[in-house]
Amino acid sequence: MKIKSFLLLVMLLSSFLGAAQNAPVSSFQVKGIVLDSLTKEGEPYATIKVVRKSKPDQALKMFVTNLQGKFSEKITGTGEFIITITSVGRKSIIKPFTVNSGDKSVDLGTLYIADAAHELGTVEVVAQKPLVKADVDKIEYNVQDDPDSKSNSVLEMLRKVPLVTVDGEDNIKVNGSSSFKVYVNGKPNNMMSNNPTEVLKSMPANSIKHIEVITNPGAKYDAEGVGGILNIVTMGSGLEGYTVTISGNVSNRGAGGGAFGTVKKGKLTVSGRYNYNYNDNPESYSGGNRRTTTVTSNSSDLDYEGVSKGHGSFQSGSMEASYEIDTLRLLSASFGLWGGGNNGNGGTDYIATQPGHGSQLYRYSMNSNNKSSWYSIDGGIDYQRSFKRVKDRMLTLSYKINTSPQSSDGYSYYSDVNGTTDWLDYLHRLQNQHNDGSQNTTENTFQVDYTTPISKMHTIETGAKYILRSNTSENDRYLQDNTGGDYTFDEKHSSHYKHLNNILAGYFSYSLKFKKFTGKAGVRYEHTMQDVKYLLGNGDNFKKNFDDVVPSVSAGWKITDMSNIRLSYDMRIYRPGIWYLNPYLDDSNPSNISQGNSKLDTEKNHSFGLSYSNFTQKLSVNLSLRYSFTNNSVEQVSTMIQDDKIPGLSNPTGKEVLYSTYENIGKSKNTSLNGYINWNMTSSTRIYSNFYGNYTYMKGANGLKNDGWSLFAYGGVQQTLPKDWRVSLNVYTQTPWIMLQGRGSSFLDYSMSVNKSFLDKRLTLSAFAGNFFKKYMHNTSTLEGIGFNQESWNKYSRQRFGVSISYRLGELKASVKKAERSISNDDVKSGGGSGDNKGE
């Protein structure tokens, strides 16, 4: 009987428990976003734990934030809960909340997380923040959080940025191309685009917040720029509230300093920044030889060797202000000044010999001294109108003015002139010269942009732009006779040139976000009107119009909260800048003559991309595969020809010289793989690498072609020590890059830095050194063309060591608000001034 009663009780309990398990259990969605308390950027991969208040040791759910710091998770139950958000090196966020019966969603809104450094005995808990973020159309490198930024220039930091390479001669390439555009705070900077190497090597990295590589610019951006766009976001616009930071540096190469700050009063916020840097470059040496392969009676082989030295300065400043008319209307304005100057002198000895015999034909020495300056001054105003009823709908009206004056003033002197009878006429062309040049580009730009969501998944963007651009170039030559008298104006070889370039553009783009899928598609139309006038010198006036339709499309798939894959296609066009178009004939070195080509046409480039990103707190990986081709690229072409075949050359002798100009003859195909890997081995140790491999095939006129592989690799380790000490060691190497008529040089470079923070990280001291085992680097390059082979070498110092200091004071309370849409002019092909070697 007892057994039957027990069995009956068990059956009743089982039925009760089964019914209880089948009863409906309420659930809710908890969501929010975690932002950095200072930068207001999303905190990726923060760990989130939800517990019941009554059982704090039993986690109901654990998950992480996505790349933007957002989270949304389904939780079961009702009552009182506690959510805890943690991230390495951050203060924990602990927030209680209550869920009532029937509640389907709990929105915790925006949660701000701050840095923390806790000492447990002699052990310090530190942060290893992700330095790279990937979006469907761009890669972002967080310069501010990289300890090397305390002592490096922006150019040095670029070596760490995915999809960017900087070789040992400081030539910059984006996506394997030296054709790219530079923006500052989302706005184009012509001076930086035309002289990226000179500007960025003089710009301290501690004034930069982050660098964006916009690989697939889309329809709203101008259609210009092969590799893409570098957008440099400065600290002045990124800091918040009342704050001032003062910095200084001194090294074996020069010294500099800077300051930036932000102040807010009522609805008006103003931010300003200024930097100055002086550079003293030690002596460098160069030389090489040119061998004639098709020998005539007018041929010669040439050997040369020289030395040069220079110094220069760079300064930059900007000011931004915003005024909130009301919650829906924002007025913002900006002013910027960038520029500097260089002074240099040098000398080169030339010896020409008879091909195949080695007997001397002539010799001479050329000494030179020169000075140059380059500036960019711009101002702009933006009016932004938001709409209360439709979130994210926005209308922006913008105006921008920019002027970029450049000047050069140089003297060339010839001595020890001696030669055989057959070459005396050639040597008589060696007259002392004074070349005085100036160039300027002035732009007025008007733009309107409109963005509106159609629903939660669909967004459209449209807009129009009109650019009024005036380019002027004046190059005056003065000659001194052999008696050493006064210089006289050489009108025949002087050039005054004016290039009016007006552009009317319109665009339309569509964006879709559906669950894990993100897609963008757009089209841009540009009508270009060119009017070229030669006010002095050789050249025929002409007018030329272009019509271009430029499509772009990109798509991304979110594999997990931490990984995504992206596909893209875009077409880019490239209008030659004034450096390429200027017909001025430079024969200051009579054995090597060069000039631009005013009849160059617009390039068109097509590219296809596939990218994969996976970012976690431990390991971050970004891989980008790209294929591109161009059928009419602008290439520099060098040819051995008789000087009497060069139009406009005075007193030709019929002797063979090396003549270089630009032509639309290039057909190029590029396949490249770029990789970025960051491994936080421990909470205090970071190991990273940025590498780029590229196969290039190039073909030009007259049988010119070249192909081959090149590799760039940059890597290093950063170690955080107790008491806010940090140590970094970096090394990079590059194999020779491929050019249409030759190959560049291979490079090996290394550096290290140590920095220490004091006073709650307000004061930072840094010491740095690079290439400290060997003062000089020796690099070689080759050039091959019709009738000649040339080898060149350079011996120059990359040894650097010094110290820097920065101090921050003030409180952070507000930030300069800026219009989310503004003017971006990036439609001019840069080159020349930055030592550009246009090889993709």
PDB file of N, CA and C in Angstrom, residues 17 48 67 102 168 187 226 262 281 328 423 443 453 490 566 660 664 747 789 825 832 839:
ATOM      1  N   LEU A  17       5.389  19.061 -12.570  1.00  0.00           N
ATOM      2  CA  LEU A  17       6.611  19.643 -13.107  1.00  0.00           C
ATOM      3  C   LEU A  17       6.545  19.787 -14.627  1.00  0.00           C
ATOM      4  N   ILE A  48      29.454  41.792 -21.469  1.00  0.00           N
ATOM      5  CA  ILE A  48      28.236  42.157 -20.745  1.00  0.00           C
ATOM      6  C   ILE A  48      27.692  40.928 -20.023  1.00  0.00           C
ATOM      7  N   LEU A  67      30.994  46.164 -33.123  1.00  0.00           N
ATOM      8  CA  LEU A  67      32.050  47.129 -33.466  1.00  0.00           C
ATOM      9  C   LEU A  67      31.686  48.550 -33.089  1.00  0.00           C
ATOM     10  N   GLY A 102       4.851  41.745 -18.877  1.00  0.00           N
ATOM     11  CA  GLY A 102       4.354  42.363 -20.093  1.00  0.00           C
ATOM     12  C   GLY A 102       5.361  43.238 -20.798  1.00  0.00           C
ATOM     13  N   GLY A 168      61.353  53.660 -48.236  1.00  0.00           N
ATOM     14  CA  GLY A 168      62.504  54.278 -47.596  1.00  0.00           C
ATOM     15  C   GLY A 168      62.817  55.663 -48.109  1.00  0.00           C
ATOM     16  N   LYS A 187      37.556  67.268 -45.015  1.00  0.00           N
ATOM     17  CA  LYS A 187      37.569  68.257 -46.086  1.00  0.00           C
ATOM     18  C   LYS A 187      38.880  68.151 -46.853  1.00  0.00           C
ATOM     19  N   VAL A 226      43.021  57.423 -57.488  1.00  0.00           N
ATOM     20  CA  VAL A 226      43.152  56.000 -57.815  1.00  0.00           C
ATOM     21  C   VAL A 226      43.086  55.137 -56.569  1.00  0.00           C
ATOM     22  N   THR A 262      40.031  73.645 -26.818  1.00  0.00           N
ATOM     23  CA  THR A 262      38.614  73.821 -27.088  1.00  0.00           C
ATOM     24  C   THR A 262      37.979  74.577 -25.930  1.00  0.00           C
ATOM     25  N   ASN A 281      68.194  68.892 -42.398  1.00  0.00           N
ATOM     26  CA  ASN A 281      68.569  67.622 -43.010  1.00  0.00           C
ATOM     27  C   ASN A 281      70.074  67.545 -43.209  1.00  0.00           C
ATOM     28  N   LEU A 328      17.515  71.683 -34.157  1.00  0.00           N
ATOM     29  CA  LEU A 328      17.444  71.157 -35.520  1.00  0.00           C
ATOM     30  C   LEU A 328      18.354  71.872 -36.494  1.00  0.00           C
ATOM     31  N   TRP A 423      82.104  68.453 -78.908  1.00  0.00           N
ATOM     32  CA  TRP A 423      81.088  68.697 -77.880  1.00  0.00           C
ATOM     33  C   TRP A 423      81.119  70.126 -77.354  1.00  0.00           C
ATOM     34  N   GLU A 443      40.135  77.989 -55.518  1.00  0.00           N
ATOM     35  CA  GLU A 443      38.866  77.300 -55.728  1.00  0.00           C
ATOM     36  C   GLU A 443      37.739  77.977 -54.960  1.00  0.00           C
ATOM     37  N   PRO A 453      16.197  58.773 -44.719  1.00  0.00           N
ATOM     38  CA  PRO A 453      15.833  57.358 -44.672  1.00  0.00           C
ATOM     39  C   PRO A 453      14.420  57.168 -45.225  1.00  0.00           C
ATOM     40  N   ASP A 490      65.103  85.529 -70.138  1.00  0.00           N
ATOM     41  CA  ASP A 490      65.043  84.626 -71.284  1.00  0.00           C
ATOM     42  C   ASP A 490      63.569  84.347 -71.590  1.00  0.00           C
ATOM     43  N   ARG A 566      33.389  41.970 -47.077  1.00  0.00           N
ATOM     44  CA  ARG A 566      32.945  43.096 -47.891  1.00  0.00           C
ATOM     45  C   ARG A 566      33.372  42.894 -49.343  1.00  0.00           C
ATOM     46  N   SER A 660      62.439  63.662 -70.693  1.00  0.00           N
ATOM     47  CA  SER A 660      61.339  63.066 -69.934  1.00  0.00           C
ATOM     48  C   SER A 660      60.110  63.951 -70.003  1.00  0.00           C
ATOM     49  N   ASN A 664      49.695  59.735 -71.928  1.00  0.00           N
ATOM     50  CA  ASN A 664      48.615  58.784 -71.628  1.00  0.00           C
ATOM     51  C   ASN A 664      48.868  57.471 -72.368  1.00  0.00           C
ATOM     52  N   PHE A 747      64.433  48.364 -49.132  1.00  0.00           N
ATOM     53  CA  PHE A 747      64.687  49.155 -47.931  1.00  0.00           C
ATOM     54  C   PHE A 747      64.593  48.286 -46.687  1.00  0.00           C
ATOM     55  N   ASN A 789      70.206  52.573 -70.615  1.00  0.00           N
ATOM     56  CA  ASN A 789      69.985  51.990 -69.295  1.00  0.00           C
ATOM     57  C   ASN A 789      70.588  52.932 -68.267  1.00  0.00           C
ATOM     58  N   ASN A 825      36.633  68.342 -52.112  1.00  0.00           N
ATOM     59  CA  ASN A 825      37.160  68.402 -53.479  1.00  0.00           C
ATOM     60  C   ASN A 825      38.377  67.495 -53.559  1.00  0.00           C
ATOM     61  N   GLY A 832      54.522  65.042 -58.615  1.00  0.00           N
ATOM     62  CA  GLY A 832      55.651  65.922 -58.871  1.00  0.00           C
ATOM     63  C   GLY A 832      56.265  66.463 -57.623  1.00  0.00           C
ATOM     64  N   GLY A 839      53.874  54.647 -60.001  1.00  0.00           N
ATOM     65  CA  GLY A 839      53.834  53.245 -60.377  1.00  0.00           C
ATOM     66  C   GLY A 839      52.811  52.551 -59.534  1.00  0.00           C
TER      67      GLY A 839
END
